[in-house]
């Protein structure tokens, strides 16, 4: 194992609550080869710029977007910030800059709070119904100052999918834009019958993270837009670069994320990702059944995240035994069935759970 300052990275054997995973071997190799390239300066680094177009092509295919536009961001946080920024900039153009708002449900990822704080827009978080945005509450929250409605396709806590077409309809009714946050769910949802992508609804922008279920190396987030106009609303002039403008939030960016996204998609789209999804779903259902059989209240898994109500003492004992687990906002144990979480690992987890309960 490689060493840095005498340290070795953790193994993934006991990591149960992370949305990151072991990169695909081809993605790891590609990341290393393109480590010293900068897609933020495409005129100096044309090879990685070409690869980025390929990456966006794959992400477009996965999300039902013909003629896709976008870029490989540092992660879901940057992509969500950019969605809010584009919506705010475009609303400023038409309605004046004061007091635009963004509407999402309480299950929105905390990156939206960062976006709202940075960009000085009001974030209106509405209640959920069984973990999904309550449409009546969304309808009541939007107004003529709403710049963006955000739907979540795979919530971080429970893996729930918001009713995206209905949210897009509400957004349109007040002249707002629609963003879908599929940072985690984007590589799982193509194999389900959910309506979540650009072909299902009139979505303007989307977040989909290759460095989560996509098995690219960190940092690789995806920011996709339906129309060029959205990227133009983000672009600033770049006087000392040969390219005329830059739409990304960061300047220098890692070519590792771009190259490993292409390598992972070449290796896994679509069959490998389908197998990943099917195995994860089967494991999530199995784990939910085992926990429920032991008397723990379980939140029914939709996408493969299992949330179960266990005692504080049991949670701490499992953490003490080395399991990397975390809790939902309501305090439930949360297990994310990522590609590295095998049935054998879950079986070992249950052995420890039975030992301490
Ligand atoms: C992980 C996640 C994010 C944030 O992405 P980072 O890559 O951690 O910045 C945003 N939204 C959702 C739904 C997520 O699961």
mmCIF file of N, CA and C in Angstrom, residues 134-198:
data_model
loop_
_atom_site.group_PDB
_atom_site.id
_atom_site.type_symbol
_atom_site.label_atom_id
_atom_site.label_comp_id
_atom_site.label_asym_id
_atom_site.label_seq_id
_atom_site.Cartn_x
_atom_site.Cartn_y
_atom_site.Cartn_z
ATOM 1 N N UNK A 134 -43.462 17.610 -0.724
ATOM 2 C CA UNK A 134 -44.920 17.686 -0.686
ATOM 3 C C UNK A 134 -45.359 18.734 -1.716
ATOM 4 N N UNK A 135 -46.058 18.285 -2.759
ATOM 5 C CA UNK A 135 -46.353 19.172 -3.893
ATOM 6 C C UNK A 135 -47.219 20.360 -3.500
ATOM 7 N N UNK A 136 -48.175 20.133 -2.594
ATOM 8 C CA UNK A 136 -49.025 21.259 -2.162
ATOM 9 C C UNK A 136 -48.166 22.308 -1.460
ATOM 10 N N UNK A 137 -47.192 21.839 -0.677
ATOM 11 C CA UNK A 137 -46.314 22.778 0.035
ATOM 12 C C UNK A 137 -45.409 23.526 -0.955
ATOM 13 N N UNK A 138 -44.969 22.839 -1.986
ATOM 14 C CA UNK A 138 -44.133 23.503 -2.998
ATOM 15 C C UNK A 138 -44.962 24.567 -3.711
ATOM 16 N N UNK A 139 -46.169 24.189 -4.060
ATOM 17 C CA UNK A 139 -47.063 25.117 -4.745
ATOM 18 C C UNK A 139 -47.302 26.373 -3.905
ATOM 19 N N UNK A 140 -47.446 26.161 -2.598
ATOM 20 C CA UNK A 140 -47.686 27.298 -1.703
ATOM 21 C C UNK A 140 -46.427 28.151 -1.520
ATOM 22 N N UNK A 141 -45.249 27.549 -1.710
ATOM 23 C CA UNK A 141 -43.997 28.273 -1.433
ATOM 24 C C UNK A 141 -43.511 29.105 -2.616
ATOM 25 N N UNK A 142 -43.855 28.705 -3.839
ATOM 26 C CA UNK A 142 -43.330 29.440 -4.996
ATOM 27 C C UNK A 142 -44.113 30.741 -5.214
ATOM 28 N N UNK A 143 -43.430 31.727 -5.799
ATOM 29 C CA UNK A 143 -44.099 32.969 -6.188
ATOM 30 C C UNK A 143 -43.334 33.580 -7.364
ATOM 31 N N UNK A 144 -43.689 34.797 -7.708
ATOM 32 C CA UNK A 144 -43.060 35.378 -8.911
ATOM 33 C C UNK A 144 -41.575 35.700 -8.704
ATOM 34 N N UNK A 145 -41.102 35.625 -7.444
ATOM 35 C CA UNK A 145 -39.679 35.839 -7.165
ATOM 36 C C UNK A 145 -38.901 34.521 -7.123
ATOM 37 N N UNK A 146 -39.569 33.409 -7.415
ATOM 38 C CA UNK A 146 -38.874 32.115 -7.391
ATOM 39 C C UNK A 146 -38.047 31.961 -8.665
ATOM 40 N N UNK A 147 -36.745 31.809 -8.489
ATOM 41 C CA UNK A 147 -35.849 31.645 -9.636
ATOM 42 C C UNK A 147 -35.655 30.170 -9.978
ATOM 43 N N UNK A 148 -35.774 29.305 -8.965
ATOM 44 C CA UNK A 148 -35.424 27.900 -9.185
ATOM 45 C C UNK A 148 -36.208 26.997 -8.235
ATOM 46 N N UNK A 149 -36.709 25.898 -8.788
ATOM 47 C CA UNK A 149 -37.271 24.825 -7.971
ATOM 48 C C UNK A 149 -36.311 23.643 -8.103
ATOM 49 N N UNK A 150 -35.904 23.088 -6.966
ATOM 50 C CA UNK A 150 -34.960 21.971 -6.984
ATOM 51 C C UNK A 150 -35.682 20.686 -6.604
ATOM 52 N N UNK A 151 -35.587 19.683 -7.455
ATOM 53 C CA UNK A 151 -36.095 18.354 -7.129
ATOM 54 C C UNK A 151 -34.909 17.443 -6.847
ATOM 55 N N UNK A 152 -35.099 16.497 -5.934
ATOM 56 C CA UNK A 152 -33.998 15.597 -5.590
ATOM 57 C C UNK A 152 -34.319 14.196 -6.091
ATOM 58 N N UNK A 153 -33.410 13.662 -6.881
ATOM 59 C CA UNK A 153 -33.599 12.313 -7.410
ATOM 60 C C UNK A 153 -32.607 11.411 -6.690
ATOM 61 N N UNK A 154 -33.015 10.962 -5.513
ATOM 62 C CA UNK A 154 -32.146 10.155 -4.654
ATOM 63 C C UNK A 154 -31.667 10.997 -3.490
ATOM 64 N N UNK A 155 -32.483 11.094 -2.436
ATOM 65 C CA UNK A 155 -32.087 11.954 -1.316
ATOM 66 C C UNK A 155 -30.959 11.291 -0.523
ATOM 67 N N UNK A 156 -30.144 12.150 0.059
ATOM 68 C CA UNK A 156 -28.956 11.678 0.762
ATOM 69 C C UNK A 156 -29.329 10.806 1.963
ATOM 70 N N UNK A 157 -30.423 11.129 2.630
ATOM 71 C CA UNK A 157 -30.757 10.386 3.844
ATOM 72 C C UNK A 157 -31.534 9.105 3.594
ATOM 73 N N UNK A 158 -32.543 9.161 2.711
ATOM 74 C CA UNK A 158 -33.417 7.987 2.545
ATOM 75 C C UNK A 158 -33.490 7.445 1.115
ATOM 76 N N UNK A 159 -32.755 8.074 0.180
ATOM 77 C CA UNK A 159 -32.790 7.579 -1.194
ATOM 78 C C UNK A 159 -34.132 7.770 -1.878
ATOM 79 N N UNK A 160 -34.875 8.805 -1.476
ATOM 80 C CA UNK A 160 -36.186 9.049 -2.072
ATOM 81 C C UNK A 160 -36.061 9.880 -3.355
ATOM 82 N N UNK A 161 -37.047 9.728 -4.252
ATOM 83 C CA UNK A 161 -37.048 10.469 -5.512
ATOM 84 C C UNK A 161 -38.269 11.387 -5.526
ATOM 85 N N UNK A 162 -38.024 12.678 -5.647
ATOM 86 C CA UNK A 162 -39.128 13.646 -5.715
ATOM 87 C C UNK A 162 -39.934 13.454 -6.999
ATOM 88 N N UNK A 163 -41.208 13.881 -6.994
ATOM 89 C CA UNK A 163 -41.998 13.830 -8.246
ATOM 90 C C UNK A 163 -41.517 14.925 -9.202
ATOM 91 N N UNK A 164 -40.534 14.600 -10.014
ATOM 92 C CA UNK A 164 -39.830 15.612 -10.823
ATOM 93 C C UNK A 164 -40.738 16.280 -11.873
ATOM 94 N N UNK A 165 -41.515 15.525 -12.667
ATOM 95 C CA UNK A 165 -42.345 16.215 -13.675
ATOM 96 C C UNK A 165 -43.321 17.209 -13.035
ATOM 97 N N UNK A 166 -43.893 16.838 -11.900
ATOM 98 C CA UNK A 166 -44.837 17.742 -11.224
ATOM 99 C C UNK A 166 -44.112 18.986 -10.702
ATOM 100 N N UNK A 167 -42.918 18.801 -10.165
ATOM 101 C CA UNK A 167 -42.143 19.958 -9.686
ATOM 102 C C UNK A 167 -41.804 20.890 -10.851
ATOM 103 N N UNK A 168 -41.430 20.295 -11.982
ATOM 104 C CA UNK A 168 -41.101 21.119 -13.157
ATOM 105 C C UNK A 168 -42.340 21.898 -13.608
ATOM 106 N N UNK A 169 -43.502 21.274 -13.519
ATOM 107 C CA UNK A 169 -44.750 21.954 -13.879
ATOM 108 C C UNK A 169 -45.019 23.149 -12.968
ATOM 109 N N UNK A 170 -44.802 22.963 -11.679
ATOM 110 C CA UNK A 170 -45.008 24.066 -10.729
ATOM 111 C C UNK A 170 -44.005 25.185 -11.019
ATOM 112 N N UNK A 171 -42.760 24.811 -11.301
ATOM 113 C CA UNK A 171 -41.735 25.826 -11.609
ATOM 114 C C UNK A 171 -42.160 26.653 -12.821
ATOM 115 N N UNK A 172 -42.595 25.957 -13.866
ATOM 116 C CA UNK A 172 -43.007 26.666 -15.092
ATOM 117 C C UNK A 172 -44.167 27.618 -14.822
ATOM 118 N N UNK A 173 -45.060 27.200 -13.945
ATOM 119 C CA UNK A 173 -46.264 28.011 -13.718
ATOM 120 C C UNK A 173 -45.933 29.381 -13.135
ATOM 121 N N UNK A 174 -44.734 29.506 -12.513
ATOM 122 C CA UNK A 174 -44.343 30.826 -11.995
ATOM 123 C C UNK A 174 -43.124 31.371 -12.743
ATOM 124 N N UNK A 175 -42.797 30.766 -13.879
ATOM 125 C CA UNK A 175 -41.666 31.258 -14.675
ATOM 126 C C UNK A 175 -40.305 30.955 -14.063
ATOM 127 N N UNK A 176 -40.247 29.950 -13.184
ATOM 128 C CA UNK A 176 -38.960 29.578 -12.569
ATOM 129 C C UNK A 176 -38.307 28.444 -13.352
ATOM 130 N N UNK A 177 -37.050 28.212 -13.078
ATOM 131 C CA UNK A 177 -36.326 27.111 -13.697
ATOM 132 C C UNK A 177 -36.368 25.886 -12.786
ATOM 133 N N UNK A 178 -35.992 24.730 -13.364
ATOM 134 C CA UNK A 178 -36.004 23.477 -12.596
ATOM 135 C C UNK A 178 -34.613 22.856 -12.603
ATOM 136 N N UNK A 179 -34.143 22.484 -11.423
ATOM 137 C CA UNK A 179 -32.869 21.773 -11.291
ATOM 138 C C UNK A 179 -33.132 20.430 -10.615
ATOM 139 N N UNK A 180 -32.494 19.374 -11.116
ATOM 140 C CA UNK A 180 -32.606 18.067 -10.470
ATOM 141 C C UNK A 180 -31.259 17.707 -9.852
ATOM 142 N N UNK A 181 -31.283 17.407 -8.569
ATOM 143 C CA UNK A 181 -30.077 16.969 -7.881
ATOM 144 C C UNK A 181 -30.063 15.441 -7.845
ATOM 145 N N UNK A 182 -29.338 14.868 -8.800
ATOM 146 C CA UNK A 182 -29.174 13.414 -8.866
ATOM 147 C C UNK A 182 -27.711 13.070 -8.591
ATOM 148 N N UNK A 183 -27.103 13.812 -7.661
ATOM 149 C CA UNK A 183 -25.673 13.626 -7.360
ATOM 150 C C UNK A 183 -25.389 12.156 -7.060
ATOM 151 N N UNK A 184 -26.196 11.588 -6.185
ATOM 152 C CA UNK A 184 -25.983 10.191 -5.810
ATOM 153 C C UNK A 184 -26.801 9.237 -6.683
ATOM 154 N N UNK A 185 -28.059 9.600 -6.964
ATOM 155 C CA UNK A 185 -28.972 8.666 -7.622
ATOM 156 C C UNK A 185 -28.767 8.510 -9.122
ATOM 157 N N UNK A 186 -28.039 9.435 -9.724
ATOM 158 C CA UNK A 186 -27.982 9.502 -11.188
ATOM 159 C C UNK A 186 -27.483 8.244 -11.889
ATOM 160 N N UNK A 187 -26.614 7.495 -11.240
ATOM 161 C CA UNK A 187 -26.100 6.282 -11.882
ATOM 162 C C UNK A 187 -26.929 5.043 -11.519
ATOM 163 N N UNK A 188 -27.948 5.215 -10.691
ATOM 164 C CA UNK A 188 -28.837 4.102 -10.324
ATOM 165 C C UNK A 188 -30.175 4.201 -11.049
ATOM 166 N N UNK A 189 -30.657 5.443 -11.173
ATOM 167 C CA UNK A 189 -32.024 5.658 -11.656
ATOM 168 C C UNK A 189 -32.307 5.205 -13.086
ATOM 169 N N UNK A 190 -31.306 5.171 -14.004
ATOM 170 C CA UNK A 190 -31.634 4.700 -15.360
ATOM 171 C C UNK A 190 -32.210 3.288 -15.371
ATOM 172 N N UNK A 191 -31.992 2.530 -14.305
ATOM 173 C CA UNK A 191 -32.431 1.133 -14.280
ATOM 174 C C UNK A 191 -33.717 0.953 -13.478
ATOM 175 N N UNK A 192 -34.352 2.064 -13.140
ATOM 176 C CA UNK A 192 -35.621 2.028 -12.409
ATOM 177 C C UNK A 192 -36.709 2.609 -13.315
ATOM 178 N N UNK A 193 -37.955 2.599 -12.825
ATOM 179 C CA UNK A 193 -38.994 3.223 -13.644
ATOM 180 C C UNK A 193 -39.392 4.609 -13.124
ATOM 181 N N UNK A 194 -38.520 5.244 -12.369
ATOM 182 C CA UNK A 194 -38.804 6.608 -11.910
ATOM 183 C C UNK A 194 -38.729 7.601 -13.068
ATOM 184 N N UNK A 195 -39.532 8.676 -12.970
ATOM 185 C CA UNK A 195 -39.411 9.804 -13.902
ATOM 186 C C UNK A 195 -38.471 10.808 -13.261
ATOM 187 N N UNK A 196 -37.271 10.903 -13.778
ATOM 188 C CA UNK A 196 -36.292 11.753 -13.083
ATOM 189 C C UNK A 196 -35.415 12.547 -14.028
ATOM 190 N N UNK A 197 -35.355 12.162 -15.345
ATOM 191 C CA UNK A 197 -34.297 12.735 -16.173
ATOM 192 C C UNK A 197 -34.828 13.766 -17.172
ATOM 193 N N UNK A 198 -33.926 14.256 -18.034
ATOM 194 C CA UNK A 198 -34.258 15.312 -18.990
ATOM 195 C C UNK A 198 -35.331 14.876 -19.980
#
